[in-house]
Amino acid sequence: MKSYLKMVLSVVVLLWGATAFAQNKVTGTIEDADGPLMGASVLVKGTTVGTISDLDGHYVIEANVGDQLEFSYMGYKSQTITVTGNTIDVTMAEDTEVLSEVVVTAMGIKRDRKALGYEVGEVKGDELTKAKEVNVANSLAGRVAGLVVQGTAGGASGSTRVMLRGTTEITGNNQPLYVIDGVPMDNTNFGSAGTEGGYDLGDGISAINPDDIESMSVLKGPAAAALYGSRASHGVILITTKKANTGDAKWSVEYNGTLTFDSQLSKWDNVQQVYGMGSKGMYNVDAVSNTNKSWGPKADGGLTLRYYDGQEHPYLIIPNNTANFFQLGLTANNTAVISMNTGKTGIRFTYSDMRNRDILPNSNMSRNTLNLRANTSLGPVDLDFNVNYTHEDVKNRPALGDDKSNVGKNLMTLSTTYNQEWLKNYEDANGEYQNWNGMDPYNVNPYWDINKNKNQSYKHLLRMNGKIVYNIIPQLKVQATVGAEINRFEFSDFKYPTTPGYESGRLQNSYFNNRMINAELLGIYTDTWGDFDFTATAGANVYDVHNQTVVNTGTDMSIREVVAMSSFEEQSVEESTYNKRIVSVFGSANLGWRHMLYLDATVRGDKSSALGSGKNLYVYPSVSGSFVFSELIKSNRKVLPYGKVRLSWAEVGSDTDPYQLSLRYAKSQFGYPGYSISSVYGNTMPNADLKPTRTRSWETGFETKWCNQRISLDFTFYHQVSRDQILGMAASAASGYDYRMINAGAILNQGFEITFGARLVQTKDFSWDLNINWSKNNNKVLKLTDENPELELAKATWCNVYVSAREGEQYGSICGPALARNADGRVIVDATTGLPTFTTENKVLGNAQWDWTGGLSTTLRWRMLTLTALFDVKVGADIFSMSERASFETGKAKETLVGRAEWYASEEARKAAGVTSITEWRKAEVNNGQYGGYLVDGVIDNGDGTYRENNIYINPEDYWYEVSRKSPELFIYDNSYIKCRELTLTLDFPREWLDKKGIVKHVGISFVARNPFIIWKNIKDIDPDAQYNTSGLGLEYGSLPSRRSYGLNFNIKF
Amino acid sequence: MKMKKKLFILFALAAVLVSCSDKIYEEINTDPTKVSEANPSAQLTFAELQLFGDMNYVDVHRLYTYAFTQHLMGCWNTTNYGGQHRMDNNEMARPWNNLYPGAIRNLTDAINSTKDDAKQANVHAAARILRVYVGGLMTDVYGDVPYSEAGMGYISGKVTPAYDKQEDIYRSFFEELKEAAKLFDNEAAAITSDPLFEGNLAQWKLFANSLRLRYAMRISDVLPDLAKAEFKAALEDGVMLSAADDACVKHMNISYSFGQESYKDFRGNAMAKYFFGNDPANNPTYICQTMWEQLYKNNDPRTKRLCRFYIDDFINISTGDGRIDMTDAVVATQDANPSAKVIWLIAPGMFSWDNWPDYSQAAVAGSPIVTAVEAVQAAHPGFDPASNPRWLMPKLANNFLRSDNPGVLMTYAEVCFLRAEAAVYEWTGDNAKEMYELGIRASMDFLSNHYGVDAVTDGEFAAYLAEPTVAWGTIKEQQRSQINTQAWILHFHNPAEAWANIRRADFPKLTPPDPKYLIDGTEIPVRLCYPQSEAKDNQAEYEAARARVEGGYSWNAHLWWDTK
């Protein structure tokens, strides 16, 4: 990597020297109506030669007669003047247009930012195209205040959790709605890992090619999103894709390629290096048991053990054992864009090819995206069509969480003396599973899993939309938009016979056929009356989704050579569907007065098929306003050119999943000749009386730009309460149902968002931009039900831990039994065993929500070089790390060394002294000071309300076994972090380096890095973003190493 | 004007969309892959199969029941939980969390959907009988439990069902069984799917009446008068008269797997799958010392039919083929050398490795063992009999590991033992000795009828009856001990009943494991604790039920019918 950098730099230096040969000096003064302007920039057009004006507005630049000089200053209109002599004085005019920043709002309507009574975040497409993420949603991390991105341990092929302003629904996915060019996208996650493990099958947003994104607008609050209705109750991310703009050249061709190397960011080799495989200080001769325990004797190499395959290996610590299992990953991303336009017609075609070889051996994926956009105007009618086809092929997704096949989990507990490479001998002469550890089904040989057990997925996604706009009169247009998305996803998971847990073999083929149609008719009327600007819209929308899933499972494999359903003796089928329709009408009115006062109102009515008659129609309004107070202080443009305050209020209703209203019965998926087996379907009690959830919110804030717009500061406060949540509330199993659907509860989200931007330095050749965003969200569960103040959200496999919504607590409480403590907070130790004691009731031991999150991005430009860096900060959430728990239980954590040598010595002395009873040995007169081991820091109950200091030494193995099984308390960690998300160093070739004819329009080379390093974190061995699914917040288990990537990006445009 | 017209059209169109009829919406919101009408017979089948087919539920037997009855011991699961008295809230909740939302919910639903339909009288009656049976399983495990309101969540809206007192539950059993048996009607629709009795209404009636015998005997210590009256009434109404009437659910031979689907697949006998185990080579099903000694020391002809000695070094872990049977050699060597340590046993509370066999002690020179080992070595060169000497410990015979083994709800043999004990109490005119011996014979035949073991010969049977501890005693307590010891052997195949009957009869007397192995209490637990989720989801009822337990709620607190 270093050598690449060197090369790039030397080229830069070389070319730099070659360009410094201009002879003629041009000088002058730059002023505005009030006097000289300092810091205005002057550039010789088409070159990188430039300067800026000094304190008195003076500048000096070398330019030849005939060259064009471009004068620019933020907040002023740029001017281009051809050099005719040696002096050019310029008077700059204020640019009122610059203040009219246009943003895309609901229904795709472009509006002046100052007219908005709510906060809209924006991300430009070009921020996403250099250091690419395989899933573009990951690129949003740290860029927008109040937008939180969490990846999963699933890696490149996995899904991403995006949240705007916290959790608004107690259950449910809480992810924003993505709208692409006016058509809502189906972001279905076909599968994610749960308590028992599983695979992350990815989501819909991952199919978007960053090269096609023009911009993303983030509508965080209900007021912004009210027009999208119930699907938008968690906010909306509007994606506007690129099209061939009129005004561009007749044709253009662009190539954008990125090649990155992916290596391990977090590793699992920070383990104790003293003791080896075994238990109680002893190793097992057979080397088949205790393979995942490092409680054996000191590994000094004096021993040789015979392993499962008859091989003998010395009993020695293996360094970097886990890391050596993984390989160097590789991601190549190549995109070609052809764009043409002939006056009124534009066509843009993109082809993109992404290939990824994961750090997990035998795992790889590829994705091809074809995108065609065509737009034209026929008199008063504008037409715009877009077709996108994505094909994605993933081989061997990693199994996550407590899955038997989770390679990470199975490696991280492997004993310190057990070289994972010995497991390469995974099959016997018959191709069957080699029993290496007593057929422990929870620790399957990872080499077996990656070589014999295969999974594969194919995704074919076709997304189409067409828009017709009829400009009836200049003030009124009517547009019809129809979008459809057809998503066919196949996932095949194969377990070879003899795999522990799947002894007879198993093949499961899942077929997902999803179809979504969205049709919309919208009328827009815009007019001006005197000082008033007026816009009104009215529209109707039909959304129809029809998803069908078929899962075929084959067991009892009789033909092992062919992995096909017909090779299995026993086959079963499960079918399910998800059908829903929402029909809506909506309207809005915006009134503006003198570009200073704005008032907006919207109303929308939805009718959803998922709710029962009489409850399925719900109407909700929003009102917002803004006041651009800087209009009143026009004289002060340099100090405060722009200032606005805003206020909004909104309500949004939302429905639920289909089929929650009445009982269903399902036939068993297994056939039993002569009999029929059927039962009530599902474990959730339906409820015909469900009504829509209501979210009410208000939001206020200001937006300001200072010092000739070099500094901007925005602030938002929001308050949002969702009531009548549609929940699957836990019920007594004795009622026949584990859960029942009800309307209950209220959840609060209240917080601040601050965005700060500044151009800190601007000189002739150098500029430095800094953007900071910060947000704090209070996500409190105000109320559940009268009978039940707690709702379990996710359960862990260990220590009776669950994550819950508890009344009065922050959403996402991590609960479980705690260490029992006396009034002084000291751990109470059992007087006979010397082990700590535990509470029987479950306590809140942590919380999975961030206290605050933030992002920092900075851009440094020096002539043709640009350096950008993006940092992501998240503070205050907790995580229950079952990986750490396992490392203590299995004696791998360094902390487990405490007391070991002392205990083994004490036991030897006891045996030598012929004392059989340990209680006897504890007596000072018996043990002669030879008694030692691990001492729990705690007290023993004297039984009379007093406590004495614990003095019972125990085997540290017993201690860690006890605490890692009975309470999660010691394994809940602060999950705060500061990560460097992205680094790019770009060299944009100046025009004069390119060919004279101007065929090549742009060449840029970038060094790029994604997730290059974690600056700070509190949890030692795992990546804080290692949760195994997108809903079980705060739980981690067996995460694979996270990936860091470095590489090069090359862009050329003709 | 033109514009107004267009706007009007737009709004008119929108109004039409919203007024879309609710009927279409209902159609959209109807799951096309599921039915909305129940098939009560298929629900009955579901419930019948669950009792032995649900891996989630029957695991409780492997984890707790078989350890408490001391039939089995040594396998990690059995010893770690039941064997060492380890309270685990998740494991103890298995019957609760699986039978309530499973069999009980579906039976309750089927009863409800057929209650007003005379044509469905037969499936209605059968469902009611089976609901009593499942209610019996629940109350015998937990004591006071939701019963009358159980599984009614959707039907009545009751999501916090009351815990009925065990006495009330038992009293209702007699009424319910009588009433249900009367409803069978040959004119009504047949029970179309019934792996228990294949729709044979007469057998359903016999089953209902025989259950009354069981439940009457269960309350014999607490309500002796009622017990006697109900027992006699049941006998008069007609009970099982031969092995042909055995209430055994027919299971299917399916491939062995611990994969996710297997937990939803009730067709195979899940208990047998657990007996086979997920690691048959290293963690097989060992017979507990208590059970072995009862059989072996009394020369029970069932000894070698139930227990075998296998070398598992060459086992195929997916089919179970390849076990080398050393039983005859091991037992013969032991028989010939009573003082030698040939057979190694697992005492209650022990893991299999806690009494690790020593082949050198077992290899008596010139014994059948040595000869048999030589034969094995001839076939498998390099076989070392001492390296993995687990084969000197008795394991459950292969016949009992097949997934098409029946799910045993009640047998004619059990009826004989119940009648024998009732005769001892002089409730009936039955001949106690005759019933006792008929019961033993039926118990032996039960093995050959259902598991394919060789039938016990008349000679073997006669010899066994002559064994000093088996021969009919003279003192009533001795007779009760003999009857219930035989019931205990019989109930190996019905662990729930085995545990209940031991607690009721207090025979055979089981010695608790050595305290050095024990975690939560030194006495053998006499119930399982309610799931902790009840404290959250059904708090008032849960607390009331716990408060009713005299002397404080714990798993050592006796049930109502279990007087000591």
PDB file of C-alpha atoms in Angstrom, chain A residues 404 432 435 438-439 441 470 472-473 476 478 498 501-504 506 508 521-523 525 538-542 544 553 555-556 560 570 574-577 579-585 607-611 613-614 616-617 658-666 669-683 685-686 730-738 740 787-788 790 792 795 800 840, chain B residues 2-3 6-7 10-11 13-15 17-22 24-26 28-39 41-46 49 80 86 89-90 96-97 100-101 104-106 109 146 149-154 157-161 192-195 198 250-252 254-262 264-267 278-279 281-282 316-318 519 532 534 536-539:
ATOM      1  CA  LYS A 404     -24.004 -24.254  14.871  1.00  0.00           C
ATOM      2  CA  GLU A 432     -18.030 -38.022   6.256  1.00  0.00           C
ATOM      3  CA  ASN A 435     -15.441 -36.522  14.926  1.00  0.00           C
ATOM      4  CA  GLY A 438     -17.064 -35.772  20.647  1.00  0.00           C
ATOM      5  CA  MET A 439     -19.588 -34.746  17.991  1.00  0.00           C
ATOM      6  CA  PRO A 441     -23.052 -30.093  17.636  1.00  0.00           C
ATOM      7  CA  TYR A 470     -48.619  17.249 -18.311  1.00  0.00           C
ATOM      8  CA  ILE A 472     -51.515  22.121 -18.581  1.00  0.00           C
ATOM      9  CA  ILE A 473     -50.880  25.783 -17.994  1.00  0.00           C
ATOM     10  CA  LEU A 476     -50.677  23.788 -13.166  1.00  0.00           C
ATOM     11  CA  VAL A 478     -50.537  16.969 -13.443  1.00  0.00           C
ATOM     12  CA  THR A 498     -23.103 -36.408   9.115  1.00  0.00           C
ATOM     13  CA  GLY A 501     -27.163 -31.560  14.149  1.00  0.00           C
ATOM     14  CA  TYR A 502     -28.022 -32.485  10.546  1.00  0.00           C
ATOM     15  CA  GLU A 503     -26.977 -36.099  10.602  1.00  0.00           C
ATOM     16  CA  SER A 504     -29.114 -37.237   7.697  1.00  0.00           C
ATOM     17  CA  ARG A 506     -30.525 -31.318   4.722  1.00  0.00           C
ATOM     18  CA  GLN A 508     -33.429 -26.018   2.174  1.00  0.00           C
ATOM     19  CA  LEU A 521     -51.555  10.793  -9.545  1.00  0.00           C
ATOM     20  CA  LEU A 522     -50.523  14.243  -8.473  1.00  0.00           C
ATOM     21  CA  GLY A 523     -51.666  17.729  -9.383  1.00  0.00           C
ATOM     22  CA  TYR A 525     -50.559  24.253  -8.783  1.00  0.00           C
ATOM     23  CA  ALA A 538     -53.533  17.113  -4.475  1.00  0.00           C
ATOM     24  CA  GLY A 539     -52.983  13.480  -5.198  1.00  0.00           C
ATOM     25  CA  ALA A 540     -53.952   9.902  -4.818  1.00  0.00           C
ATOM     26  CA  ASN A 541     -51.854   6.808  -4.402  1.00  0.00           C
ATOM     27  CA  VAL A 542     -52.337   3.079  -4.617  1.00  0.00           C
ATOM     28  CA  ASP A 544     -50.072  -2.871  -3.535  1.00  0.00           C
ATOM     29  CA  THR A 553     -36.838 -28.651   2.773  1.00  0.00           C
ATOM     30  CA  THR A 555     -33.956 -34.277   4.709  1.00  0.00           C
ATOM     31  CA  ASP A 556     -32.547 -37.795   4.677  1.00  0.00           C
ATOM     32  CA  ARG A 560     -24.876 -37.713  -1.737  1.00  0.00           C
ATOM     33  CA  GLU A 570     -38.123 -36.661   2.758  1.00  0.00           C
ATOM     34  CA  GLU A 574     -44.002 -24.381   3.541  1.00  0.00           C
ATOM     35  CA  GLU A 575     -45.725 -21.477   1.889  1.00  0.00           C
ATOM     36  CA  SER A 576     -46.497 -18.028   3.104  1.00  0.00           C
ATOM     37  CA  THR A 577     -47.606 -14.740   1.665  1.00  0.00           C
ATOM     38  CA  ASN A 579     -50.419  -9.194   0.730  1.00  0.00           C
ATOM     39  CA  LYS A 580     -51.354  -5.653   1.455  1.00  0.00           C
ATOM     40  CA  ARG A 581     -52.914  -2.666  -0.232  1.00  0.00           C
ATOM     41  CA  ILE A 582     -53.037   0.913   0.903  1.00  0.00           C
ATOM     42  CA  VAL A 583     -55.080   3.461  -1.005  1.00  0.00           C
ATOM     43  CA  SER A 584     -54.534   7.083  -0.124  1.00  0.00           C
ATOM     44  CA  VAL A 585     -55.476  10.612  -0.983  1.00  0.00           C
ATOM     45  CA  LYS A 607     -57.009   3.054   3.894  1.00  0.00           C
ATOM     46  CA  SER A 608     -55.089  -0.109   4.671  1.00  0.00           C
ATOM     47  CA  SER A 609     -56.127  -3.676   4.065  1.00  0.00           C
ATOM     48  CA  ALA A 610     -54.218  -4.846   7.130  1.00  0.00           C
ATOM     49  CA  LEU A 611     -56.743  -3.354   9.513  1.00  0.00           C
ATOM     50  CA  SER A 613     -63.436  -2.622   8.649  1.00  0.00           C
ATOM     51  CA  GLY A 614     -64.173   0.619  10.456  1.00  0.00           C
ATOM     52  CA  ASN A 616     -58.773   0.884   8.386  1.00  0.00           C
ATOM     53  CA  LEU A 617     -59.303   4.476   7.307  1.00  0.00           C
ATOM     54  CA  PRO A 658     -51.360  -8.455   7.148  1.00  0.00           C
ATOM     55  CA  TYR A 659     -53.361 -11.336   8.623  1.00  0.00           C
ATOM     56  CA  GLN A 660     -53.280 -10.176  12.228  1.00  0.00           C
ATOM     57  CA  LEU A 661     -57.051 -10.052  12.575  1.00  0.00           C
ATOM     58  CA  SER A 662     -58.318 -13.618  12.595  1.00  0.00           C
ATOM     59  CA  LEU A 663     -57.290 -17.193  13.350  1.00  0.00           C
ATOM     60  CA  ARG A 664     -55.528 -19.262  10.737  1.00  0.00           C
ATOM     61  CA  TYR A 665     -54.937 -22.978  10.624  1.00  0.00           C
ATOM     62  CA  ALA A 666     -51.988 -24.629   8.983  1.00  0.00           C
ATOM     63  CA  GLN A 669     -45.554 -29.325   6.419  1.00  0.00           C
ATOM     64  CA  PHE A 670     -44.833 -33.021   6.888  1.00  0.00           C
ATOM     65  CA  GLY A 671     -47.003 -35.678   5.288  1.00  0.00           C
ATOM     66  CA  TYR A 672     -48.086 -38.704   7.306  1.00  0.00           C
ATOM     67  CA  PRO A 673     -49.860 -41.143   4.995  1.00  0.00           C
ATOM     68  CA  GLY A 674     -53.310 -41.984   6.300  1.00  0.00           C
ATOM     69  CA  TYR A 675     -53.492 -39.038   8.628  1.00  0.00           C
ATOM     70  CA  SER A 676     -53.817 -35.319   8.405  1.00  0.00           C
ATOM     71  CA  ILE A 677     -52.091 -33.080  10.902  1.00  0.00           C
ATOM     72  CA  SER A 678     -53.113 -29.518  11.377  1.00  0.00           C
ATOM     73  CA  SER A 679     -53.020 -26.909  14.053  1.00  0.00           C
ATOM     74  CA  VAL A 680     -53.767 -23.316  14.841  1.00  0.00           C
ATOM     75  CA  TYR A 681     -51.142 -21.304  13.017  1.00  0.00           C
ATOM     76  CA  GLY A 682     -48.619 -19.138  14.762  1.00  0.00           C
ATOM     77  CA  ASN A 683     -48.060 -18.291  18.381  1.00  0.00           C
ATOM     78  CA  MET A 685     -53.253 -14.352  19.169  1.00  0.00           C
ATOM     79  CA  PRO A 686     -54.992 -12.344  16.456  1.00  0.00           C
ATOM     80  CA  ALA A 730     -46.276 -11.583  25.646  1.00  0.00           C
ATOM     81  CA  ALA A 731     -49.146 -13.657  26.990  1.00  0.00           C
ATOM     82  CA  SER A 732     -49.287 -16.558  29.391  1.00  0.00           C
ATOM     83  CA  ALA A 733     -48.604 -19.649  27.299  1.00  0.00           C
ATOM     84  CA  ALA A 734     -51.472 -21.237  29.220  1.00  0.00           C
ATOM     85  CA  SER A 735     -53.826 -19.026  27.228  1.00  0.00           C
ATOM     86  CA  GLY A 736     -52.663 -21.009  24.197  1.00  0.00           C
ATOM     87  CA  TYR A 737     -50.661 -18.138  22.762  1.00  0.00           C
ATOM     88  CA  ASP A 738     -47.223 -16.817  23.548  1.00  0.00           C
ATOM     89  CA  ARG A 740     -51.265 -11.422  21.541  1.00  0.00           C
ATOM     90  CA  GLU A 787     -50.927  -5.735  33.198  1.00  0.00           C
ATOM     91  CA  ASN A 788     -47.493  -5.852  31.739  1.00  0.00           C
ATOM     92  CA  GLU A 790     -42.267  -5.017  30.038  1.00  0.00           C
ATOM     93  CA  GLU A 792     -39.225  -8.679  25.468  1.00  0.00           C
ATOM     94  CA  LYS A 795     -33.483 -12.964  23.670  1.00  0.00           C
ATOM     95  CA  ASN A 800     -31.234 -15.610  30.603  1.00  0.00           C
ATOM     96  CA  THR A 840     -33.441 -14.339  41.117  1.00  0.00           C
TER      97      THR A 840
ATOM     98  CA  LYS B   2     -60.982  24.138 -17.484  1.00  0.00           C
ATOM     99  CA  MET B   3     -58.579  23.813 -14.630  1.00  0.00           C
ATOM    100  CA  LYS B   6     -59.591  18.809 -14.111  1.00  0.00           C
ATOM    101  CA  LEU B   7     -59.126  19.239 -10.407  1.00  0.00           C
ATOM    102  CA  LEU B  10     -58.762  14.283  -9.889  1.00  0.00           C
ATOM    103  CA  PHE B  11     -60.609  14.448  -6.602  1.00  0.00           C
ATOM    104  CA  LEU B  13     -60.957   9.654  -8.832  1.00  0.00           C
ATOM    105  CA  ALA B  14     -59.358   9.824  -5.418  1.00  0.00           C
ATOM    106  CA  ALA B  15     -62.711   9.513  -3.694  1.00  0.00           C
ATOM    107  CA  LEU B  17     -60.137   4.833  -4.619  1.00  0.00           C
ATOM    108  CA  VAL B  18     -60.704   5.422  -0.944  1.00  0.00           C
ATOM    109  CA  SER B  19     -64.232   4.146  -0.965  1.00  0.00           C
ATOM    110  CA  CYS B  20     -62.890   0.832  -2.257  1.00  0.00           C
ATOM    111  CA  SER B  21     -65.101  -1.761  -0.618  1.00  0.00           C
ATOM    112  CA  ASP B  22     -64.062  -3.458   2.595  1.00  0.00           C
ATOM    113  CA  ILE B  24     -61.912  -6.506  -1.369  1.00  0.00           C
ATOM    114  CA  TYR B  25     -59.774  -5.494   1.574  1.00  0.00           C
ATOM    115  CA  GLU B  26     -60.840  -8.552   3.507  1.00  0.00           C
ATOM    116  CA  ILE B  28     -56.468  -9.118   0.384  1.00  0.00           C
ATOM    117  CA  ASN B  29     -56.055  -9.617   4.101  1.00  0.00           C
ATOM    118  CA  THR B  30     -56.867 -13.320   3.915  1.00  0.00           C
ATOM    119  CA  ASP B  31     -53.810 -15.526   3.868  1.00  0.00           C
ATOM    120  CA  PRO B  32     -54.149 -17.709   0.774  1.00  0.00           C
ATOM    121  CA  THR B  33     -51.725 -20.284   2.154  1.00  0.00           C
ATOM    122  CA  LYS B  34     -53.633 -21.017   5.373  1.00  0.00           C
ATOM    123  CA  VAL B  35     -57.177 -22.093   6.068  1.00  0.00           C
ATOM    124  CA  SER B  36     -59.575 -20.215   8.258  1.00  0.00           C
ATOM    125  CA  GLU B  37     -61.725 -23.253   9.024  1.00  0.00           C
ATOM    126  CA  ALA B  38     -60.433 -25.852  11.458  1.00  0.00           C
ATOM    127  CA  ASN B  39     -60.278 -29.561  10.744  1.00  0.00           C
ATOM    128  CA  SER B  41     -59.801 -34.429  13.431  1.00  0.00           C
ATOM    129  CA  ALA B  42     -56.465 -33.133  12.129  1.00  0.00           C
ATOM    130  CA  GLN B  43     -56.094 -31.102  15.314  1.00  0.00           C
ATOM    131  CA  LEU B  44     -56.778 -34.225  17.359  1.00  0.00           C
ATOM    132  CA  THR B  45     -54.019 -35.958  15.408  1.00  0.00           C
ATOM    133  CA  PHE B  46     -51.672 -33.058  16.113  1.00  0.00           C
ATOM    134  CA  LEU B  49     -48.636 -36.981  18.051  1.00  0.00           C
ATOM    135  CA  ASN B  80     -26.594 -32.624  34.486  1.00  0.00           C
ATOM    136  CA  ARG B  86     -30.155 -28.714  38.784  1.00  0.00           C
ATOM    137  CA  ASN B  89     -36.093 -22.480  34.442  1.00  0.00           C
ATOM    138  CA  ASN B  90     -36.044 -22.941  30.700  1.00  0.00           C
ATOM    139  CA  TRP B  96     -45.855 -25.672  29.947  1.00  0.00           C
ATOM    140  CA  ASN B  97     -44.461 -23.830  26.976  1.00  0.00           C
ATOM    141  CA  TYR B 100     -50.399 -25.313  26.320  1.00  0.00           C
ATOM    142  CA  PRO B 101     -49.850 -23.630  22.942  1.00  0.00           C
ATOM    143  CA  ILE B 104     -54.192 -27.969  24.759  1.00  0.00           C
ATOM    144  CA  ARG B 105     -54.806 -25.002  22.494  1.00  0.00           C
ATOM    145  CA  ASN B 106     -55.732 -27.227  19.572  1.00  0.00           C
ATOM    146  CA  ASP B 109     -60.211 -25.130  19.771  1.00  0.00           C
ATOM    147  CA  PRO B 146     -54.542 -23.376  34.378  1.00  0.00           C
ATOM    148  CA  GLU B 149     -59.502 -21.624  31.210  1.00  0.00           C
ATOM    149  CA  ALA B 150     -56.426 -22.998  29.460  1.00  0.00           C
ATOM    150  CA  GLY B 151     -56.041 -22.508  25.717  1.00  0.00           C
ATOM    151  CA  MET B 152     -59.069 -20.205  25.661  1.00  0.00           C
ATOM    152  CA  GLY B 153     -57.192 -17.032  24.725  1.00  0.00           C
ATOM    153  CA  TYR B 154     -58.828 -16.529  21.347  1.00  0.00           C
ATOM    154  CA  GLY B 157     -60.367 -13.515  25.355  1.00  0.00           C
ATOM    155  CA  LYS B 158     -58.938 -14.850  28.606  1.00  0.00           C
ATOM    156  CA  VAL B 159     -55.221 -14.244  28.418  1.00  0.00           C
ATOM    157  CA  THR B 160     -54.503 -14.636  32.123  1.00  0.00           C
ATOM    158  CA  PRO B 161     -56.072 -18.024  32.831  1.00  0.00           C
ATOM    159  CA  THR B 192     -61.052 -39.588  10.086  1.00  0.00           C
ATOM    160  CA  SER B 193     -57.522 -39.084  11.343  1.00  0.00           C
ATOM    161  CA  ASP B 194     -56.586 -40.835  14.566  1.00  0.00           C
ATOM    162  CA  PRO B 195     -53.187 -42.489  15.005  1.00  0.00           C
ATOM    163  CA  GLU B 198     -57.891 -45.364  14.135  1.00  0.00           C
ATOM    164  CA  LYS B 250     -48.689 -44.815  16.076  1.00  0.00           C
ATOM    165  CA  HIS B 251     -45.511 -42.997  15.104  1.00  0.00           C
ATOM    166  CA  MET B 252     -43.710 -43.080  11.788  1.00  0.00           C
ATOM    167  CA  ILE B 254     -38.459 -41.021   9.931  1.00  0.00           C
ATOM    168  CA  SER B 255     -34.799 -40.240   9.568  1.00  0.00           C
ATOM    169  CA  TYR B 256     -32.952 -39.203  12.648  1.00  0.00           C
ATOM    170  CA  SER B 257     -32.046 -35.514  12.816  1.00  0.00           C
ATOM    171  CA  PHE B 258     -31.584 -32.718  15.282  1.00  0.00           C
ATOM    172  CA  GLY B 259     -32.082 -30.069  12.622  1.00  0.00           C
ATOM    173  CA  GLN B 260     -34.502 -27.205  12.970  1.00  0.00           C
ATOM    174  CA  GLU B 261     -37.352 -28.916  11.128  1.00  0.00           C
ATOM    175  CA  SER B 262     -37.289 -31.907  13.450  1.00  0.00           C
ATOM    176  CA  LYS B 264     -41.794 -29.112  14.145  1.00  0.00           C
ATOM    177  CA  ASP B 265     -42.077 -32.702  12.976  1.00  0.00           C
ATOM    178  CA  PHE B 266     -44.158 -34.762  15.398  1.00  0.00           C
ATOM    179  CA  ARG B 267     -44.458 -37.865  13.249  1.00  0.00           C
ATOM    180  CA  ASN B 278     -27.071 -36.651  19.072  1.00  0.00           C
ATOM    181  CA  ASP B 279     -23.786 -38.334  19.878  1.00  0.00           C
ATOM    182  CA  ALA B 281     -20.925 -43.005  20.133  1.00  0.00           C
ATOM    183  CA  ASN B 282     -20.008 -40.889  23.147  1.00  0.00           C
ATOM    184  CA  ASN B 316     -22.611 -45.085  12.038  1.00  0.00           C
ATOM    185  CA  ILE B 317     -23.743 -41.973  13.821  1.00  0.00           C
ATOM    186  CA  SER B 318     -26.508 -41.211  11.381  1.00  0.00           C
ATOM    187  CA  ILE B 519     -26.948 -28.722  43.277  1.00  0.00           C
ATOM    188  CA  GLN B 532     -40.693 -17.585  35.278  1.00  0.00           C
ATOM    189  CA  GLU B 534     -45.757 -16.510  34.348  1.00  0.00           C
ATOM    190  CA  LYS B 536     -44.578 -11.465  34.288  1.00  0.00           C
ATOM    191  CA  ASP B 537     -47.468 -12.483  32.069  1.00  0.00           C
ATOM    192  CA  ASN B 538     -49.943 -13.946  34.561  1.00  0.00           C
ATOM    193  CA  GLN B 539     -48.716 -12.444  37.783  1.00  0.00           C
TER     194      GLN B 539
END
